XYZ file of C-alpha atoms in Angstrom:
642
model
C -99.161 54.343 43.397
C -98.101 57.707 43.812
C -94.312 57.867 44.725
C -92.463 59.934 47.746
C -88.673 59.827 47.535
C -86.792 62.835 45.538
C -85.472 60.605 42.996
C -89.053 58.846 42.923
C -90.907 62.430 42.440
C -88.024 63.390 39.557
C -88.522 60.020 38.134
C -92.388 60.492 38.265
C -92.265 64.171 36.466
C -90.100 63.081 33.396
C -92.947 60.357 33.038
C -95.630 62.498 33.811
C -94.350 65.258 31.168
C -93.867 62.533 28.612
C -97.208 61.881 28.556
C -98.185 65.380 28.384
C -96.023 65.669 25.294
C -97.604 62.661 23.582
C -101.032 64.003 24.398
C -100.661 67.282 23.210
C -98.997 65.620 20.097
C -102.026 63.459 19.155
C -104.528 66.394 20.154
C -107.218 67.818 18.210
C -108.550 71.111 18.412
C -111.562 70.393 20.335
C -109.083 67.500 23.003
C -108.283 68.178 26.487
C -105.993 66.458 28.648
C -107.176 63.063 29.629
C -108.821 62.918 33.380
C -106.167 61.059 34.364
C -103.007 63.081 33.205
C -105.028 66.437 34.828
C -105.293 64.845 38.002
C -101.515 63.121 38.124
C -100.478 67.085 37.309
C -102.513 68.697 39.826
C -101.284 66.545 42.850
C -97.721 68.543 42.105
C -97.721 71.556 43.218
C -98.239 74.622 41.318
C -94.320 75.467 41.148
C -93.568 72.199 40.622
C -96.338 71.968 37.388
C -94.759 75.103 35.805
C -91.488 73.732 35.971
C -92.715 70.727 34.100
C -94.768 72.016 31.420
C -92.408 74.901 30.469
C -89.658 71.975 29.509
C -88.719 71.722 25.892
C -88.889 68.347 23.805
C -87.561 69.318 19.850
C -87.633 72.639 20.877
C -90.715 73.563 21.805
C -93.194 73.152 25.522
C -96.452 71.525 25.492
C -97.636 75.108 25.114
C -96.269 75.927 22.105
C -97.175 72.700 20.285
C -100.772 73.078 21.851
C -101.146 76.773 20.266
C -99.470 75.582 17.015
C -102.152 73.250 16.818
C -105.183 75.422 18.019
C -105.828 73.119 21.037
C -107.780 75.621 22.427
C -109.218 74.077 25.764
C -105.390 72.354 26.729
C -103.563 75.991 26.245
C -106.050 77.349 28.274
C -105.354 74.732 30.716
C -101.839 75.082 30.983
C -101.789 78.402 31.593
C -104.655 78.295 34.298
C -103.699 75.304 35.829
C -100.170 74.934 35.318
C -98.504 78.495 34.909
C -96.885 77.966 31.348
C -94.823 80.871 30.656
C -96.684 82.518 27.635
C -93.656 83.904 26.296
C -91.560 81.011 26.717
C -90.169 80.535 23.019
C -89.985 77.829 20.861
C -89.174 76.607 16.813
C -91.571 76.741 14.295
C -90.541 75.600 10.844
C -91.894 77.003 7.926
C -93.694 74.043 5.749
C -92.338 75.195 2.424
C -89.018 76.765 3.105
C -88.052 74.670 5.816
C -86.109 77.391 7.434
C -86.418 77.554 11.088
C -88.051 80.399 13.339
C -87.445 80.805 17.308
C -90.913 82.467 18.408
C -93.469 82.599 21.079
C -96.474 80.873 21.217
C -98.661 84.165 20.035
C -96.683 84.379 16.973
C -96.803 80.764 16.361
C -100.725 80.913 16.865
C -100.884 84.250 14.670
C -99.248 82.453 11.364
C -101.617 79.562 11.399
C -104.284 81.607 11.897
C -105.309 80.126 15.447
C -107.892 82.939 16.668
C -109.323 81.612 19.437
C -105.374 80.362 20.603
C -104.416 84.154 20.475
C -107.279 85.792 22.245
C -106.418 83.273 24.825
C -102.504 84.023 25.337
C -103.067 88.144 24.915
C -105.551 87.791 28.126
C -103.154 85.444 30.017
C -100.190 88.598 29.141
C -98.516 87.325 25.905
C -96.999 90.426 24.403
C -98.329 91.274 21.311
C -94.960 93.151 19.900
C -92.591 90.331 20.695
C -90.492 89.966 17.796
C -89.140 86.798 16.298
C -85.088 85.980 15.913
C -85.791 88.369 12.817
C -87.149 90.824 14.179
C -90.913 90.187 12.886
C -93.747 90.938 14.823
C -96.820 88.250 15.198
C -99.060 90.918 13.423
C -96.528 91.113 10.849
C -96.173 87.339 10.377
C -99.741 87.253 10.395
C -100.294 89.874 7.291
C -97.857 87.894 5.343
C -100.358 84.844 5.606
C -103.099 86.878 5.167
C -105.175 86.023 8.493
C -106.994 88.974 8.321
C -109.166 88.066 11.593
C -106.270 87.607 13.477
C -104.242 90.621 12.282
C -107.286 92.987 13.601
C -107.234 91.151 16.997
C -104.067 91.928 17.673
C -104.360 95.249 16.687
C -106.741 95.708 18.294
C -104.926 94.723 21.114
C -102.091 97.490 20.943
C -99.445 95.823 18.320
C -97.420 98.214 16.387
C -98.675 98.039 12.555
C -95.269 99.908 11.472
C -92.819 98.001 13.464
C -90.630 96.185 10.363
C -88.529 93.427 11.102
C -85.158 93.268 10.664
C -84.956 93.683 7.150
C -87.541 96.963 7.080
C -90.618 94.878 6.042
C -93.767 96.065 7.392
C -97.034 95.418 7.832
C -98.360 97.379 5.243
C -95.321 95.551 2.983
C -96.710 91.894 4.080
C -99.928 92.322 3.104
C -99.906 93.610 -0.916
C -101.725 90.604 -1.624
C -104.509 91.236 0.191
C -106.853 94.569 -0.850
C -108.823 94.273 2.268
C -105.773 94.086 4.571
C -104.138 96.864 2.873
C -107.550 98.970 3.480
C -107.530 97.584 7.119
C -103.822 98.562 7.773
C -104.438 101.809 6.216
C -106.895 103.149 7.923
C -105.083 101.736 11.397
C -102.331 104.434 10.388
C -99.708 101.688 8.634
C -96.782 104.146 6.812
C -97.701 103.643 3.422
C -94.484 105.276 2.243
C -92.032 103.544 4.791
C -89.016 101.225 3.244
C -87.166 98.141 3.582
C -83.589 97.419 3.265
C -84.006 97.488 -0.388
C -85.491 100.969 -0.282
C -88.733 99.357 -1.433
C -92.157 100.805 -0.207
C -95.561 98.672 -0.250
C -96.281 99.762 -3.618
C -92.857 98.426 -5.117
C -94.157 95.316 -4.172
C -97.577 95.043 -5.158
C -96.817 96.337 -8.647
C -93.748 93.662 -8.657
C -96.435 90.781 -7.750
C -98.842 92.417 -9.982
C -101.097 92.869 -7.667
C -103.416 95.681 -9.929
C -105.909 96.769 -7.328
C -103.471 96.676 -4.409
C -101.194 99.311 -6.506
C -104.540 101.414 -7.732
C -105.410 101.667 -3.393
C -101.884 102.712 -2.403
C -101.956 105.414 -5.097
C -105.357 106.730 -4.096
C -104.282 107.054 -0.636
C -100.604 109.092 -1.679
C -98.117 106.506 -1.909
C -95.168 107.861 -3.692
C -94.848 106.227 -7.354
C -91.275 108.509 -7.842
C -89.930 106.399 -4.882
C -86.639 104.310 -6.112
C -85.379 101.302 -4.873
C -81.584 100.683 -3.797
C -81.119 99.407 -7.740
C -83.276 102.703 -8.713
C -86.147 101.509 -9.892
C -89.483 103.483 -9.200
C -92.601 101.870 -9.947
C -93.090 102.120 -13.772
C -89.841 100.622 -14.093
C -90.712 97.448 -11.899
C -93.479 97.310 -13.209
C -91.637 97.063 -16.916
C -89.044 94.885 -15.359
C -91.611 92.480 -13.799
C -93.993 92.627 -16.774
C -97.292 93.592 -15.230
C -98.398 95.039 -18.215
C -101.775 95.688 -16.521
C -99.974 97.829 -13.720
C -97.585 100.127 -16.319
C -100.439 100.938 -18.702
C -101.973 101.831 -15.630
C -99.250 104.328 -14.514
C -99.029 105.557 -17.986
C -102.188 106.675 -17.906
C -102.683 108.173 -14.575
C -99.100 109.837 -13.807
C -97.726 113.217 -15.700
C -94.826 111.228 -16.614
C -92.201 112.933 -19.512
C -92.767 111.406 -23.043
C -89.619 110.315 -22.687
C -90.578 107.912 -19.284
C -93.172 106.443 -21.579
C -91.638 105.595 -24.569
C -88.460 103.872 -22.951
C -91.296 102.261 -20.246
C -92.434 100.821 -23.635
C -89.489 99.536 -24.701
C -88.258 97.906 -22.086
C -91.213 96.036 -21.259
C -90.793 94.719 -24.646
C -87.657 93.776 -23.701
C -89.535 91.896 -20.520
C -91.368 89.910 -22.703
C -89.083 88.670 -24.817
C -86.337 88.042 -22.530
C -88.644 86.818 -19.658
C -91.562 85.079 -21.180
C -90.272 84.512 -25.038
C -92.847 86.415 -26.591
C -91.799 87.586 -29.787
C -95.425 89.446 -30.829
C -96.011 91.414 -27.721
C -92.147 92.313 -27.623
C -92.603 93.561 -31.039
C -96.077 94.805 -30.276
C -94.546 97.102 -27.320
C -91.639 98.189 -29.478
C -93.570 99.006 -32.350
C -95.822 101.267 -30.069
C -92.675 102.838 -28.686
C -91.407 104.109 -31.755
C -94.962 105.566 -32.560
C -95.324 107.229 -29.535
C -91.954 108.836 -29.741
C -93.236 110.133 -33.277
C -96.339 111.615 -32.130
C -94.723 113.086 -29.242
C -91.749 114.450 -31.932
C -88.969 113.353 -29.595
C -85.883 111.655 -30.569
C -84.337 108.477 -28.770
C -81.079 109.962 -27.080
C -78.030 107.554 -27.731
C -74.750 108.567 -26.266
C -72.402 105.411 -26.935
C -70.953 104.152 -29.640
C -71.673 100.509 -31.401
C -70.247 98.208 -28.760
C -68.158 95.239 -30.041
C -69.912 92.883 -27.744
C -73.548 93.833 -29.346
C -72.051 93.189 -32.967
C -71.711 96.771 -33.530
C -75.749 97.375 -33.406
C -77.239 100.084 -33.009
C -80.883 100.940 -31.414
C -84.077 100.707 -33.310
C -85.152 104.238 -34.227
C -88.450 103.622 -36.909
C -91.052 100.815 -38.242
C -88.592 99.418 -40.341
C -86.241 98.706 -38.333
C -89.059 97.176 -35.639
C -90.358 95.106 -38.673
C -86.610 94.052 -39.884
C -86.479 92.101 -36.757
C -89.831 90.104 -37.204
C -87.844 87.134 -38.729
C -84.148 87.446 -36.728
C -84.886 86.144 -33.816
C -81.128 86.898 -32.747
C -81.175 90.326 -33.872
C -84.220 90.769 -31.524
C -82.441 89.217 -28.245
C -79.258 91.610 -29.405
C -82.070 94.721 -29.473
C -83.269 93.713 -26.407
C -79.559 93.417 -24.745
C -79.637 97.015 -26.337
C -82.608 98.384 -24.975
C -82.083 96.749 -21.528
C -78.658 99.019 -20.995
C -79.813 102.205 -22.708
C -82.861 102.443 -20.192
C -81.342 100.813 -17.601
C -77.651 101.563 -17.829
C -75.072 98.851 -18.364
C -74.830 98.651 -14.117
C -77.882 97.675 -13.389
C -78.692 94.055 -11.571
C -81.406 93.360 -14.115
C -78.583 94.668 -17.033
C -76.335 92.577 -15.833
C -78.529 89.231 -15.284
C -79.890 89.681 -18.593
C -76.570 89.682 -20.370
C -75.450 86.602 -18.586
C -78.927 84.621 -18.876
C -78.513 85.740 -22.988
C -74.491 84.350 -22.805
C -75.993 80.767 -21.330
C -78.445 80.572 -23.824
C -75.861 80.841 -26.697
C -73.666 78.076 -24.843
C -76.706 76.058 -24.609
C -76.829 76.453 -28.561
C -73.432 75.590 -28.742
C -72.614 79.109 -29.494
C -69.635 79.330 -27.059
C -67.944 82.349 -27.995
C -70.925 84.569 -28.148
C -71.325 83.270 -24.505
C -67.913 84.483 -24.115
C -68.008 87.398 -25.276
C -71.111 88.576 -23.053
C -69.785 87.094 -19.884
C -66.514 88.515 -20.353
C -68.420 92.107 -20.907
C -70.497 91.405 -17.791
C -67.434 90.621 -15.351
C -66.429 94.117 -16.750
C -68.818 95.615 -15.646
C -69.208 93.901 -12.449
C -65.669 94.595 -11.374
C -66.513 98.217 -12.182
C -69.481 98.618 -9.737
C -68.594 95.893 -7.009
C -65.653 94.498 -5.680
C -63.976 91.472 -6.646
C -65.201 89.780 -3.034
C -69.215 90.717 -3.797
C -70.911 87.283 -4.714
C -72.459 88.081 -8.006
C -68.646 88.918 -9.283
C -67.854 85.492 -7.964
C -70.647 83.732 -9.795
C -70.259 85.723 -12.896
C -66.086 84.702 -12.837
C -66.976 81.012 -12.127
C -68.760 80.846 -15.128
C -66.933 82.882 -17.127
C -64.045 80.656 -16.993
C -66.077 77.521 -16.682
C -67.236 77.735 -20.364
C -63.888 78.545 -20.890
C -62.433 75.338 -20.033
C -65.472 73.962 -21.430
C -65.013 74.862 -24.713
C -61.609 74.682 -24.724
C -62.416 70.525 -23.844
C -64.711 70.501 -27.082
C -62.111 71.916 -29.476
C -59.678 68.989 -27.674
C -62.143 66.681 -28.837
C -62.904 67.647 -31.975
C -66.214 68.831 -31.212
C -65.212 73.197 -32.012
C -63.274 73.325 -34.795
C -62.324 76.594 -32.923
C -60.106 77.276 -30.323
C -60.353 79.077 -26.959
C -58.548 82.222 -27.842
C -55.832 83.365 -25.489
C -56.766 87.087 -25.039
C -60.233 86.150 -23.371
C -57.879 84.369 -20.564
C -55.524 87.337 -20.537
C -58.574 89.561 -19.987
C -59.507 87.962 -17.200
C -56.115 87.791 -15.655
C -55.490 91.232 -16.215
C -58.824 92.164 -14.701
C -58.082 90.116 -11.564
C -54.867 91.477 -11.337
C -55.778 94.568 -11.603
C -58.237 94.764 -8.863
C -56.151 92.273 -6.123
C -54.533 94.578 -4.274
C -57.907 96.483 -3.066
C -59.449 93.587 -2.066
C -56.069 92.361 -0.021
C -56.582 95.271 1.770
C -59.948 94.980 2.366
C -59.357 91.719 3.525
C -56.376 93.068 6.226
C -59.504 95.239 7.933
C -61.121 94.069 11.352
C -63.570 92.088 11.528
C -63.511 89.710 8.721
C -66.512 88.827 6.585
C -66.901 85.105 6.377
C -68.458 85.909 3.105
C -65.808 87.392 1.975
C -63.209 85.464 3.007
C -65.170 82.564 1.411
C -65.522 84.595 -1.659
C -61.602 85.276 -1.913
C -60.991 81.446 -2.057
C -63.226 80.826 -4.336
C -61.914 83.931 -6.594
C -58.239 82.157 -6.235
C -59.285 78.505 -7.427
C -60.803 80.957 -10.800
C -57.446 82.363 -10.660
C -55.136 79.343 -10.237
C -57.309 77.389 -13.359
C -57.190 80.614 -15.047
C -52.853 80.480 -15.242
C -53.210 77.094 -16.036
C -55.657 77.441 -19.445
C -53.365 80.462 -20.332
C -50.154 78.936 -20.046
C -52.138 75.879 -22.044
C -53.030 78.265 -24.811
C -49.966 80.537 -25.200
C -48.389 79.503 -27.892
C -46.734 82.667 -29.664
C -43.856 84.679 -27.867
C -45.470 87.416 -26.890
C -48.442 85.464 -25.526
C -45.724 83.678 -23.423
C -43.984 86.567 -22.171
C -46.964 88.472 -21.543
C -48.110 85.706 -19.352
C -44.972 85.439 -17.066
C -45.246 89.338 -16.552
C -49.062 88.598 -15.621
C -47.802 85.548 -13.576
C -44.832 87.490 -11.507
C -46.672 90.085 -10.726
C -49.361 87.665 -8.939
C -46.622 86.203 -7.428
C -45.060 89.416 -5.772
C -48.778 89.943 -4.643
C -48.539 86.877 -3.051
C -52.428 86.229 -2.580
C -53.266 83.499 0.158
C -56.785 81.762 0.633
C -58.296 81.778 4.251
C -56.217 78.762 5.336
C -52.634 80.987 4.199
C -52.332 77.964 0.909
C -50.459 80.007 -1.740
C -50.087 79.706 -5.725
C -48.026 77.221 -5.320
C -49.819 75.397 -2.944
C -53.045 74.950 -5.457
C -50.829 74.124 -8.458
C -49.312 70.923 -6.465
C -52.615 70.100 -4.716
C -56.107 69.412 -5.231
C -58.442 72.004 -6.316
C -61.832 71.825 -6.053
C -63.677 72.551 -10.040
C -65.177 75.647 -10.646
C -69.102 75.804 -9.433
C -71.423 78.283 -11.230
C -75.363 78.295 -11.793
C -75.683 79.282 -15.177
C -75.724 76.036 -17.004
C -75.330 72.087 -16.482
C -72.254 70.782 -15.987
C -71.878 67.545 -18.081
C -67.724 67.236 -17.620
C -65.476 66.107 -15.332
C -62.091 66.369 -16.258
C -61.978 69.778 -14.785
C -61.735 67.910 -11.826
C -58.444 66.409 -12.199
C -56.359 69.091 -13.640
C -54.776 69.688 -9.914
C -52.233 68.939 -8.905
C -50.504 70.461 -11.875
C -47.117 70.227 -13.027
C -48.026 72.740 -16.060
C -48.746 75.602 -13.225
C -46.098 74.206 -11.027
C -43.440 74.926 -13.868
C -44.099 78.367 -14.496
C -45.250 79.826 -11.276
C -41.469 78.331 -9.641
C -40.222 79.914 -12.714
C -41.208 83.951 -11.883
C -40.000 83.459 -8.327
C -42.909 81.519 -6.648
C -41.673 81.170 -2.488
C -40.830 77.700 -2.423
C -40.695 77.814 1.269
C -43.928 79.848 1.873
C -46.136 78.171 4.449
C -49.856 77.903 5.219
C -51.439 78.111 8.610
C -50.704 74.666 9.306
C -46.647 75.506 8.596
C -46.922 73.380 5.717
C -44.741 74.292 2.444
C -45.832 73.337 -1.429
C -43.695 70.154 -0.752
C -45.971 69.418 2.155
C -49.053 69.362 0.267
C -47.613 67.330 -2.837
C -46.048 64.780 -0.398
C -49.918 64.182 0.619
C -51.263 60.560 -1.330
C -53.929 61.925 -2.553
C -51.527 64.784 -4.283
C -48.410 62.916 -5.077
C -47.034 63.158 -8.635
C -43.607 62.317 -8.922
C -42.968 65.386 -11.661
C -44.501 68.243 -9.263
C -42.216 66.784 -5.999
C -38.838 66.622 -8.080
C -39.707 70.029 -9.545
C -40.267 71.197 -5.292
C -36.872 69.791 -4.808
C -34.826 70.892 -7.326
C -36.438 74.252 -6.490
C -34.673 73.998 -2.732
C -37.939 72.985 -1.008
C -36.699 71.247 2.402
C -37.383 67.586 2.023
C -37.295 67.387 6.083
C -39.256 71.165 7.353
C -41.437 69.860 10.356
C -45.511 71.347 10.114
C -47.168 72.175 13.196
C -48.469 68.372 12.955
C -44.956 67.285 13.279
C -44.769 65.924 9.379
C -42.010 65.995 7.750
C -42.292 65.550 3.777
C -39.537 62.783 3.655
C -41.550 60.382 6.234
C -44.762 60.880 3.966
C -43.256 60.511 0.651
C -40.794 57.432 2.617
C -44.567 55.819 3.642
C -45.563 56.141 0.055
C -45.071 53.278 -2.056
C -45.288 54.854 -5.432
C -42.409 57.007 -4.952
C -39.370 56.443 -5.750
C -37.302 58.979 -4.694
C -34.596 58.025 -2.937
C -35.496 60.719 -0.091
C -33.305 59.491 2.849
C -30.109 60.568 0.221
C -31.835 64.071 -0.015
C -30.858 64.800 4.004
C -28.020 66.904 4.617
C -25.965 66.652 7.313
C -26.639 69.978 8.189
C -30.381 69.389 8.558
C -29.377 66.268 11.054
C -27.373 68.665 12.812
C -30.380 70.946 12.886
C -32.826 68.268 13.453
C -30.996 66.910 16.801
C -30.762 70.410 18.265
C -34.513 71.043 18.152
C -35.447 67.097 19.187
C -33.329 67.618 22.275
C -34.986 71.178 23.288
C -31.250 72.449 23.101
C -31.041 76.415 23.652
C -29.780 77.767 20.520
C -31.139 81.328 20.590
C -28.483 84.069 21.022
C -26.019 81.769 20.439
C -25.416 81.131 17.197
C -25.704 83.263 13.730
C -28.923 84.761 13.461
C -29.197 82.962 10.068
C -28.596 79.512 11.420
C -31.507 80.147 14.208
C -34.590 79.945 11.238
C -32.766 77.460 9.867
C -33.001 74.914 13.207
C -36.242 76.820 14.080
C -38.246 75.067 10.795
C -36.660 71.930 11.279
């Protein structure tokens, strides 16, 4: 029976689309609409049908779930019949990343290779240069899967082969694993020289995936192998990094490079193959051939630093013997490699830098802690040198630095080390972190505010705050002592506050989350518990920590160690005998004497800790008396925080 009323008709269009939805859902590609759903939709009228079909269930219309599947006959229906909007977008989820896309049907149909889907949507006026929520093109998208057929439709169709997305990938860039596409995009005029946002060009990345006859096509046709990427790498030296050996003999032999080029090229994709895929004979094998190439060639391997400390004082290999001396020293290969990674590299690079910290986990996996140490500590150098203390990788690299710290500082408590966590490795760090505070408070001051920095900030303060508490663990000599309350009142006149305004003292008497960092399992837990603190507590009210200071909730120290979860009798006495107010009101309207009064494991006598002068102060504010102007400007705070 087919229904009149408004409500009846709105009724009988939710049904109606329902069972479009489940239709389309169960489709194959050869279905069409049942007989029966066609004709309930065509006794709307057409208005009325494209106002149904273009509604979204999960996110997407009946016509982008029908081109998603390559329904061919049921998108061509909906756009003939019921005027589904072409460009009408919807989400398509990647099956291996599970990220989420927001696209049009075309560029649905053009990653999962639908033909037949897009020839129909480009002739009912799909645009075939709509761009995705990052910016990529369907004919983009389409290279990157490598549907060939469907990438010369649509250009053939007008879509823009150099168009990048938001992050300068282009066609061209997509499509390095694919010789024929390359050729295709090529000869369709694709910028074989144009960048992304890492100042990488097509044939960074087809040497990078080792893609050999990809990189021999983009050479033939003038790509430029002297290009560098933001990290400076041209193409021998990804291909050295990477280890597609194939693709730097290759390069060798083709390109005029200096003798010099080659012989560190050789080197460091020795270094590749031992650090990346733990192969001692072709590490050797490349080194070996390094030094004999430097001796035909009669030049001389150029070293400009000193031994280094941190590489055991060692020096570079210069001849066959000292190649073949490392055959059985397995360690005094990964120390030559460390070597060779920051003379060709330099000591800044990203790969320089991951290596040294991938070689420091690998000695704390071997129980080799201080070696770890040692490295990390030398990496964090070098990171606060060439980023701020707010980049991510600093963050990561100072998580783990002082994890292993506290790690093997928990082994030697044990019994496990007979060694102990020495205390200038924690003064390094503090001094490093003081050192570069005050430029990243500013940077933090500036408009608008990175929520990756800010995030970064906090998590560079819980390093801190564990930091002072190891140290003032370890200090056991004078000097250590005194050095660390200078180190300690210093921080304290900086007065660095996380996102949420919590100072010092606000970690040291509250719970702070342990220290995160990729580098290695964690297998302990008392890190967990060292917060709240009374160790911390003690020293940082001792070089003149604010007492009083309050976070953006108006809560002081006391505040947070009158929380349960917080409460330590120690840490609140030490509060109080400090002068924290036992009855300051938060903009919640908690006082610290009413939670440590509901509290039933304290037993400080708080109601005796109320002066008469904060009841005074109290009953002022609870009766909304007018107090401004008219009494000492000193009293006015006073009655204000009360």
């Amino acid at each position: 029976m087919w229904l009149t009323g408004k409500n009846d008709r709105s009724q009988q269009r939710d049904h109606i689309f329902k069972e479009v939805i489940l239709e389309v859902r169960q489709a194959t590609p050869s279905s069409r609409l049942s007989p029966a759903l066609r004709h309930k939709l065509e006794r709307f009228s057409l208005q009325e049908r494209s106002q149904l079909v273009n509604r979204v269930r999960d996110g997407c219309t009946p016509l982008f779930t029908a081109a998603k599947k390559g329904v061919v006959e049921i998108v061509r229906y909906l756009l003939e019949m019921c005027g589904a909007n072409s460009e009408q977008r919807g989400i398509y989820e990647v099956p291996f990343d599970r990220t989420m896309h927001y696209v049009t049907p075309l560029w649905c149909a053009a990653v999962v290779g639908k033909i037949e889907v897009c020839r129909i949507l480009v002739e009912h006026g799909a645009d075939v240069n709509t761009v995705s929520d990052t910016g990529s093109t369907a004919v983009r998208s389409a290279c990157y899967m490598s549907n060939i057929d469907v990438v010369q439709f649509l250009v053939g169709q007008g879509a823009d082969v150099n168009r990048p997305n938001q992050n300068g990938g282009t066609c061209l860039i997509n499509s390095v694993q694919s010789i024929e596409l390359c050729q295709f995009l090529i000869d369709k005029g694709a910028d074989i020289n144009a960048r992304d946002s890492q100042f990488k060009t097509a044939l960074h990345y087809a040497v990078q995936e080792d893609r050999v006859e990809t990189t021999k096509l983009l050479l033939s046709y003038g790509a430029d192998h002297t290009a560098c990427s933001k990290h400076g790498d041209d193409v021998l030296q990804t291909a050295c990094l990477k280890g597609s050996a194939n693709i730097a003999e290759y390069l060798i032999d083709t390109i005029d490079y200096p003798p010099h080029r080659v012989a560190d090229a050789l080197e460091l994709l020795g270094a590749t193959y031992l650090d990346e895929n733990h192969d001692k004979t072709m590490a050797l094998g490349y080194w070996r051939r390094a030094v004999a190439y430097r001796e035909a060639h009669n030049i001389k391997k150029i070293i400009t630093d000193p031994p280094k400390e941190v590489f055991l004082n060692r020096v570079p290999f210069r001849t066959f013997d000292d190649v073949n001396a490392l055959a059985n020293d397995m360690d005094e290969m990964r120390l030559q490699s460390l070597l060779v990674n920051e003379r060709v590299l330099g000591p800044s690079h990203k790969d320089s830098i991951f290596r040294l910290m991938y070689r420091g986990a690998a000695y704390a996996d071997s129980m080799q802690h201080q070696r770890c140490i040692d490295l990390w500590k030398y990496a964090v150098e070098i990171r606060l040198s060439k980023d701020t203390v707010l980049h991510n990788e600093t963050c990561v690299a100072l998580q783990s630095l002082t994890k292993i710290l506290f790690d093997a500082h928990d082994k030697h408590a044990s019994g496990v080390f007979d060694e102990p966590v020495k205390f200038r490795d924690v003064d390094f760090l503090l001094e490093k972190l003081l050192q570069c505070f005050p430029s990243a408070i500013e940077q933090l001051q500036q408009r608008p505010v990175f929520r990756k920095q800010q995030e970064n900030w906090d998590r560079v303060l819980k390093v801190l705050i564990h930091l002072l508490h190891l140290a003032e663990v370890l200090a056991k000599m004078s000097s250590q002592k005194s050095n660390l309350l200078r180190l300690a009142r210093k921080l304290v006149v900086l007065n660095p506050r996380m996102t949420n305004g919590n100072s010092l003292l606000h970690m040291a008497v509250g719970k702070v989350d342990s220290l995160q960092q990729p580098y290695f399992e964690d297998h302990r837990q008392q890190q967990q518990h060292i917060f709240p603190d009374p160790v911390t507590t003690r020293m940082l009210l001792q070089v003149g920590a604010n007492v009083e200071a309050v976070n953006e909730d108006g809560s002081t120290p006391l505040h947070t160690a009158s929380l349960r979860v917080n409460y330590r009798e120690e840490i609140v006495r030490m509060l109080l005998d400090a002068g924290a107010h036992i009855d300051r009101t938060n903009k919640q309207g908690n006082q610290p004497y009413r939670m440590l009064g509901g509290n039933q494991e304290c037993r400080i006598k708080v109601a005796e800790l109320i002066t008469l002068k904060c009841l005074a102060a109290s009953k002022v504010k609870s009766n909304h008396r007018t107090y401004e102007g008219l009494i000492p400007k000193s009293l006015e705070e006073f009655i204000r925080i009360h």
